[in-house]
Coordinates of C-alpha atoms in Angstrom, one line a residue:
M120 CA 3.1 8.8 -45.7
S121 CA 0.9 7.1 -47.7
D122 CA -2.6 7.5 -48.4
T123 CA -3.6 4.7 -46.8
D124 CA -1.9 5.7 -43.3
A125 CA -3.6 8.8 -43.8
D126 CA -7.0 7.8 -44.2
R127 CA -6.8 5.0 -41.6
P128 CA -8.6 6.1 -38.1
S129 CA -6.6 7.3 -35.3
A130 CA -6.6 4.4 -32.9
P131 CA -8.0 6.0 -29.1
F132 CA -5.7 6.2 -26.8
C133 CA -6.1 8.9 -24.3
L134 CA -4.4 10.0 -20.8
D135 CA -6.5 12.4 -19.4
L136 CA -8.3 11.4 -16.1
S137 CA -11.7 11.7 -15.6
E138 CA -13.5 14.4 -14.1
D139 CA -14.5 12.5 -11.5
V140 CA -11.0 11.8 -10.4
V141 CA -9.3 15.5 -11.0
Q142 CA -12.3 16.4 -9.0
M143 CA -11.2 14.2 -6.1
R144 CA -7.8 14.8 -6.7
D145 CA -7.8 18.5 -6.0
W146 CA -10.2 18.0 -3.3
L147 CA -7.4 15.4 -1.9
H148 CA -4.6 17.9 -2.4
E149 CA -6.0 20.3 -0.6
F150 CA -6.8 18.0 2.4
A151 CA -3.0 17.0 2.4
V152 CA -2.2 20.9 2.6
S153 CA -4.0 22.2 5.2
V154 CA -4.4 19.3 7.5
I155 CA -1.6 16.8 6.6
R156 CA 1.3 18.2 6.1
P157 CA 0.6 20.7 9.0
A158 CA 0.6 17.4 11.5
A159 CA 3.5 15.6 10.3
A160 CA 6.6 16.6 11.6
E161 CA 5.0 16.6 15.1
W162 CA 3.3 12.6 14.7
D163 CA 6.4 11.4 12.8
E164 CA 8.2 12.5 16.2
R165 CA 5.8 11.3 18.5
E166 CA 5.2 7.9 16.6
E167 CA 1.8 7.5 17.5
V168 CA -1.7 6.8 15.3
P169 CA -2.6 10.7 14.4
W170 CA -6.3 10.2 15.6
P171 CA -7.1 13.9 15.1
V172 CA -6.2 13.7 11.6
L173 CA -8.1 10.4 11.2
E174 CA -11.5 12.1 12.8
E175 CA -11.1 14.9 10.4
A176 CA -10.7 12.8 7.3
A177 CA -13.7 11.1 8.4
K178 CA -15.6 14.2 9.1
V179 CA -15.0 14.9 5.2
G180 CA -15.7 11.5 4.3
L181 CA -12.2 11.2 3.2
Y182 CA -11.5 8.2 5.9
S183 CA -14.4 5.9 5.1
L184 CA -15.5 2.4 3.3
D185 CA -17.5 4.5 1.2
F186 CA -14.6 6.3 -0.3
Y187 CA -12.5 3.8 -0.9
A188 CA -14.9 1.7 -2.5
Q189 CA -15.7 4.2 -5.0
Q190 CA -12.3 4.9 -5.7
Y191 CA -11.5 1.1 -5.8
L192 CA -14.5 0.6 -8.3
E193 CA -13.7 3.8 -10.3
G194 CA -13.7 2.7 -14.2
S195 CA -10.3 3.4 -14.9
G196 CA -8.5 2.2 -12.1
L197 CA -6.9 5.5 -11.4
G198 CA -9.1 6.3 -8.4
I199 CA -6.9 4.7 -5.8
P200 CA -3.3 5.2 -7.3
V201 CA -4.1 8.7 -7.9
A202 CA -5.9 9.1 -4.1
F203 CA -2.7 7.5 -2.7
E204 CA -0.5 9.9 -4.5
E205 CA -2.0 13.2 -2.9
L206 CA -2.4 11.5 0.4
F207 CA 1.3 10.3 0.7
W208 CA 2.6 13.8 -1.2
G209 CA 0.8 15.0 2.2
D210 CA 3.1 12.5 4.5
A211 CA 3.7 8.7 4.7
G212 CA 3.4 7.8 7.8
I213 CA -0.1 9.7 8.2
G214 CA -1.0 8.6 4.5
L215 CA -0.7 5.1 5.6
A216 CA -2.3 5.8 8.8
L217 CA -5.5 6.5 6.5
A218 CA -4.7 3.6 4.2
G219 CA -3.8 0.7 6.3
S220 CA -7.2 -0.1 6.6
S221 CA -7.9 -0.4 3.1
L222 CA -5.5 -3.3 2.6
A223 CA -7.5 -5.5 5.2
A224 CA -10.5 -4.5 3.4
V225 CA -9.0 -5.6 -0.2
A226 CA -8.2 -8.9 1.5
V227 CA -11.9 -9.4 2.1
V228 CA -13.3 -7.7 -0.7
A229 CA -11.0 -9.6 -3.1
N230 CA -11.9 -13.0 -1.4
G231 CA -14.5 -13.0 0.8
T232 CA -18.6 -13.4 0.0
P233 CA -20.8 -10.3 -0.4
E234 CA -22.2 -11.2 3.3
Q235 CA -18.8 -10.8 4.5
V236 CA -17.7 -7.6 2.7
G237 CA -21.1 -6.2 4.2
E238 CA -20.5 -7.1 7.4
W239 CA -17.2 -6.6 8.3
C240 CA -15.6 -3.7 6.3
P241 CA -17.7 -1.3 7.0
Q242 CA -16.3 -2.3 10.7
M243 CA -12.6 -1.3 9.6
F244 CA -13.7 2.2 9.0
G245 CA -16.3 3.3 11.4
G246 CA -17.5 7.0 11.1
P247 CA -17.1 10.6 12.7
G248 CA -16.9 10.1 16.0
D249 CA -16.3 6.6 15.9
V250 CA -13.1 5.9 14.2
K251 CA -12.2 2.4 13.8
L252 CA -9.2 0.2 12.2
G253 CA -8.4 -2.9 9.8
A254 CA -5.4 -4.8 10.0
F255 CA -4.0 -7.4 7.5
C256 CA -1.8 -9.9 9.0
S257 CA 0.4 -12.1 6.9
S258 CA 4.1 -11.6 7.9
E259 CA 6.0 -13.9 10.5
P260 CA 9.2 -13.9 12.2
E261 CA 10.1 -16.2 9.7
A262 CA 8.0 -16.1 7.0
G263 CA 8.2 -12.4 5.3
S264 CA 8.8 -13.2 1.5
D265 CA 8.6 -16.8 1.9
V266 CA 4.7 -16.9 2.7
G267 CA 4.4 -20.8 2.0
A268 CA 6.5 -20.5 5.5
I269 CA 3.7 -19.3 7.5
R270 CA 3.4 -21.3 10.4
T271 CA 0.2 -19.7 11.9
S272 CA -2.4 -22.3 12.2
A273 CA -6.1 -22.5 12.1
V274 CA -7.8 -25.9 13.0
Y275 CA -11.1 -26.2 12.4
D276 CA -13.7 -27.3 15.4
A277 CA -16.6 -28.9 14.3
A278 CA -18.7 -29.4 17.3
A279 CA -18.4 -26.1 18.1
D280 CA -18.3 -24.5 14.3
E281 CA -15.3 -22.7 15.3
W282 CA -11.9 -21.9 14.0
V283 CA -8.8 -22.2 16.0
L284 CA -6.0 -20.0 15.4
N285 CA -2.6 -20.1 17.3
G286 CA 0.4 -17.9 16.3
V287 CA 2.4 -14.7 15.9
K288 CA 2.1 -12.2 13.1
T289 CA 4.7 -9.7 12.6
W290 CA 4.6 -5.9 10.7
A291 CA 1.1 -5.5 10.6
T292 CA -0.3 -2.2 10.2
N293 CA -2.7 -1.1 13.0
G294 CA -1.9 -4.7 14.7
G295 CA -3.1 -5.1 17.9
I296 CA -5.2 -1.9 17.5
A297 CA -7.3 -2.6 14.9
N298 CA -10.8 -3.5 15.6
V299 CA -10.9 -6.0 12.9
H300 CA -7.5 -8.2 12.0
V301 CA -7.4 -10.7 8.8
V302 CA -5.4 -13.1 9.5
V303 CA -3.5 -15.6 6.9
A304 CA -3.3 -19.0 8.7
S305 CA -2.3 -22.8 7.5
V306 CA -5.0 -25.0 7.7
D307 CA -3.0 -27.4 5.8
P308 CA 0.7 -27.1 6.4
S309 CA 1.6 -30.0 3.9
L310 CA 0.5 -28.0 0.8
R311 CA 2.5 -24.9 2.1
S312 CA 1.0 -21.7 0.5
R313 CA -1.8 -23.7 -1.0
G314 CA -3.3 -25.0 2.3
Q315 CA -3.6 -21.6 3.7
A316 CA -6.7 -19.1 3.9
S317 CA -7.5 -15.9 5.6
F318 CA -9.5 -15.3 8.5
I319 CA -11.8 -12.3 10.1
V320 CA -11.0 -12.0 13.7
P321 CA -13.9 -9.5 15.0
S322 CA -12.7 -7.1 17.5
G323 CA -12.8 -8.0 21.6
T324 CA -12.1 -11.9 20.4
P325 CA -10.2 -13.6 23.6
G326 CA -6.5 -14.6 22.7
L327 CA -5.4 -11.4 20.5
S328 CA -3.3 -9.2 21.7
M329 CA -0.5 -7.1 20.7
G330 CA 2.9 -8.3 21.1
Q331 CA 6.2 -5.7 20.3
K332 CA 5.4 -2.2 19.2
F333 CA 8.1 -1.6 16.2
R334 CA 9.7 1.9 16.3
K335 CA 10.4 2.2 12.4
H336 CA 13.0 4.2 10.5
G337 CA 10.1 5.9 8.7
I338 CA 6.4 6.1 8.5
R339 CA 6.1 6.7 11.9
A340 CA 2.7 7.9 12.5
S341 CA 1.4 4.6 11.0
H342 CA 1.1 1.9 13.8
T343 CA 2.9 -1.0 13.3
A344 CA 3.1 -4.4 15.5
E345 CA 2.9 -7.9 16.4
V346 CA -0.1 -9.9 16.5
V347 CA -0.2 -12.5 19.1
L348 CA -2.7 -15.1 18.4
A349 CA -3.5 -18.0 21.3
D350 CA -6.1 -20.1 21.1
V351 CA -8.1 -17.7 19.3
R352 CA -11.5 -18.6 18.4
V353 CA -13.8 -17.2 15.6
P354 CA -17.0 -18.5 14.0
G355 CA -17.1 -21.1 11.4
R356 CA -18.9 -18.1 8.8
C357 CA -15.4 -16.1 9.7
V358 CA -13.1 -18.1 6.9
V359 CA -12.7 -15.5 4.3
G360 CA -14.8 -16.8 1.2
G361 CA -16.5 -19.5 3.3
R362 CA -15.6 -22.8 4.4
E363 CA -17.4 -24.6 1.4
R364 CA -15.1 -22.7 -1.1
L365 CA -12.1 -23.6 1.0
D366 CA -13.1 -27.0 1.2
E367 CA -13.3 -27.6 -2.1
R368 CA -10.2 -26.0 -3.3
L369 CA -8.0 -27.6 -0.5
A370 CA -9.3 -31.0 -2.3
R371 CA -8.4 -30.1 -5.7
V372 CA -4.8 -29.3 -4.5
R373 CA -4.6 -32.8 -2.8
E374 CA -6.0 -34.3 -6.2
G375 CA -3.0 -32.6 -8.2
G376 CA -5.3 -30.0 -9.7
R377 CA -5.2 -26.2 -9.4
G378 CA -6.1 -24.6 -6.0
G379 CA -6.3 -20.9 -7.5
E380 CA -4.7 -18.1 -6.0
Q381 CA -2.8 -17.9 -2.7
A382 CA -4.9 -15.6 -0.6
A383 CA -2.2 -13.4 0.8
M384 CA -0.7 -13.0 -3.0
K385 CA -3.9 -12.2 -3.8
T386 CA -4.3 -9.4 -1.5
F387 CA -0.9 -8.2 -2.2
E388 CA -1.4 -8.4 -6.6
A389 CA -4.2 -6.4 -5.9
S390 CA -2.7 -3.5 -3.8
R391 CA 0.5 -3.5 -6.0
P392 CA -0.3 -0.6 -8.2
G393 CA -1.7 1.5 -5.2
V394 CA 1.5 1.0 -3.3
A395 CA 3.3 2.1 -6.3
G396 CA 0.9 5.3 -6.3
M397 CA 1.9 5.8 -2.3
A398 CA 5.8 6.0 -3.6
V399 CA 5.4 8.3 -6.3
G400 CA 3.4 10.8 -3.9
V401 CA 6.5 10.8 -1.7
A402 CA 8.6 11.1 -4.5
R403 CA 6.9 13.5 -6.4
A404 CA 7.0 15.6 -2.9
A405 CA 10.9 15.4 -2.8
V406 CA 11.0 16.7 -6.5
E407 CA 8.8 19.7 -6.1
Y408 CA 10.5 20.5 -2.8
A409 CA 14.1 20.3 -4.2
A410 CA 13.0 22.3 -7.8
E411 CA 11.4 24.9 -5.4
Y412 CA 14.7 25.2 -3.4
S413 CA 16.7 25.3 -6.4
R414 CA 15.2 28.1 -7.4
T415 CA 15.5 30.5 -4.0
R416 CA 18.8 29.2 -2.6
V417 CA 21.6 31.4 -4.0
Q418 CA 25.4 30.3 -4.0
F419 CA 28.0 32.1 -5.8
G420 CA 25.8 35.1 -6.5
R421 CA 23.3 33.0 -8.6
P422 CA 19.9 30.0 -7.6
I423 CA 21.7 27.0 -7.2
G424 CA 19.4 25.9 -9.9
Q425 CA 21.2 27.4 -12.4
N426 CA 23.9 25.0 -12.2
Q427 CA 23.9 22.4 -14.6
G428 CA 24.8 20.0 -11.9
V429 CA 21.4 20.7 -10.0
A430 CA 19.1 21.4 -12.8
F431 CA 20.2 17.7 -14.5
M432 CA 19.6 16.0 -11.3
L433 CA 16.1 17.5 -11.2
A434 CA 15.8 16.8 -15.0
D435 CA 16.6 13.0 -13.7
M436 CA 14.2 13.3 -10.9
R437 CA 11.0 14.6 -12.5
S438 CA 11.5 12.2 -15.5
S439 CA 11.8 9.1 -13.1
V440 CA 8.7 10.1 -11.2
D441 CA 6.8 10.5 -14.5
A442 CA 7.8 7.4 -15.9
A443 CA 6.9 5.8 -12.4
R444 CA 3.7 7.1 -12.6
L445 CA 2.9 6.1 -16.3
L446 CA 3.7 2.7 -15.1
T447 CA 1.8 2.5 -11.7
W448 CA -1.5 3.6 -14.1
R449 CA -1.0 1.0 -16.6
A450 CA -0.8 -1.4 -13.6
A451 CA -4.1 0.0 -12.6
W452 CA -5.8 0.3 -15.5
M453 CA -4.8 -3.2 -16.2
A454 CA -6.2 -4.8 -13.2
R455 CA -9.3 -2.6 -13.5
Q456 CA -10.4 -4.1 -16.9
G457 CA -9.3 -7.5 -15.7
K458 CA -6.6 -8.0 -17.8
P459 CA -4.1 -10.3 -16.1
F460 CA -0.8 -9.1 -15.5
T461 CA 1.1 -11.7 -17.7
G462 CA 4.0 -9.1 -18.0
A463 CA 4.5 -8.7 -14.4
E464 CA 3.0 -5.0 -14.8
G465 CA 1.9 -5.0 -11.2
S466 CA 5.2 -5.9 -10.0
M467 CA 6.9 -3.3 -12.4
S468 CA 5.0 -0.6 -10.9
K469 CA 5.8 -1.2 -7.4
L470 CA 9.5 -2.0 -8.4
V471 CA 10.1 0.8 -10.2
A472 CA 8.0 3.3 -7.7
G473 CA 9.9 2.3 -4.5
E474 CA 13.1 2.4 -6.1
T475 CA 12.6 5.7 -7.4
A476 CA 11.2 7.1 -4.3
V477 CA 14.4 6.4 -2.2
R478 CA 16.5 7.6 -5.1
V479 CA 14.9 11.1 -5.7
T480 CA 14.4 11.5 -2.2
E481 CA 18.4 11.0 -1.5
Q482 CA 19.0 13.5 -4.3
A483 CA 16.7 15.7 -2.7
I484 CA 18.8 16.1 0.5
Q485 CA 22.3 16.5 -1.5
I486 CA 20.5 19.6 -3.4
L487 CA 19.6 21.0 0.2
G488 CA 22.8 20.1 1.2
G489 CA 23.5 20.4 5.2
N490 CA 20.0 21.9 5.5
G491 CA 18.4 18.6 3.8
Y492 CA 20.3 16.5 6.6
T493 CA 18.2 18.1 9.3
R494 CA 14.6 18.1 10.7
E495 CA 14.3 21.4 10.0
Y496 CA 13.4 20.4 6.3
P497 CA 11.1 17.7 5.5
V498 CA 13.4 15.8 2.8
E499 CA 15.0 13.9 5.4
R500 CA 11.9 12.5 6.8
W501 CA 10.6 12.0 2.9
H502 CA 13.8 10.1 2.5
R503 CA 13.3 7.9 5.9
D504 CA 9.7 7.0 4.6
A505 CA 10.7 6.2 1.4
K506 CA 12.8 3.0 1.9
I507 CA 9.6 1.1 2.8
F508 CA 8.6 1.4 -0.6
T509 CA 11.8 -0.9 -1.6
I510 CA 10.5 -3.9 1.5
F511 CA 6.6 -3.9 2.4
E512 CA 4.9 -6.2 0.2
G513 CA 6.9 -7.7 -1.5
T514 CA 10.7 -6.8 -1.9
S515 CA 12.3 -5.1 -4.5
E516 CA 14.1 -8.3 -5.2
I517 CA 11.0 -10.5 -4.9
Q518 CA 9.5 -7.9 -7.8
R519 CA 12.6 -8.6 -9.7
M520 CA 12.2 -12.4 -9.6
I521 CA 8.5 -12.3 -10.8
I522 CA 9.5 -9.7 -13.7
G523 CA 12.2 -12.3 -14.2
R524 CA 10.0 -15.1 -14.5
A525 CA 7.8 -13.5 -17.1
V526 CA 10.7 -12.3 -19.0
T527 CA 12.0 -15.5 -19.2
G528 CA 9.4 -18.1 -18.9
L529 CA 11.3 -19.8 -16.3
D530 CA 10.9 -20.5 -13.0
V531 CA 13.8 -18.0 -11.5
R532 CA 14.5 -18.7 -7.9

């Protein structure tokens, strides 16, 4: 090393969490240990919203707009992924029941006016004794990854100053039972995704109903259903971001200009590191459980963890989880600092974390052998839960397409 190198001041670089984030993480971990995990198997079997858990979370301030706002605004950007990792370490189904309303809130916070944020976001959470839910409704039976194919329509009735919504949404977390629905609809179908906007549908609005409730492979404690909109009328002020901004954006697009980010995709992009944090939590749970099992399960006169076949598998599992976490933290930090994902960093975090969760939960089952395949042990549930992370909020294939575009600079399709 030269004298010049020795004299050069070191660049600041630190992976230590702030004291506030550490305290929040430890608090959530205790909640996961004492409240979420003891209830996880029951609510997975019941396939119902775990209202008692949500109520307990509301009592301690966990299920609240204030808590999620504090974490989203936390300076390093790591508040949300750290929080979600702990909740989903507890259980993915209950974790999503606790976090599901935040996606609808993000849709309003990311695209809405200050007045809309202040009026509608608190109604997505409620409070102790009056727990409420929010639902973000984007996917449709014929429009999943292809958001440009959304057919739900929004027509403005100038005489009444109301928007009239018609269509069917599917795969909506809290769909049909939420107090506030945020619905992505097409205002100008000829513009495909650039002609879409999001609309707030308040509780009790006539014409909104729940369609089919889905019985799922995993995350069963989270309610997922279709949402049917039949001549649903909402006030003109319920278009997220305001009608004036929508009209200006549509005018630019029709004139050949840029319309800015599409509402649904902007919401998913903002939430991607958080979803990656969820997947990391599930994966970490599986690694820890399998490692402990390997220390106590004795075969051929010694703990199975002494066998290279098991120890090497655990080594790969742990390394993969830590790598996924680092990608997640990078993306979350970049998003909070306002740095664009020019290298598809958000997609990288979700792709790697989601596929890691699927792989390591399967490996955990393998380590437990026959026990891992039974419902007496939690790893089979974690494996079922993990699969959703390669599907929802952008499939692994969609993430690879986004990353491929960033890598090649070409319009990969």
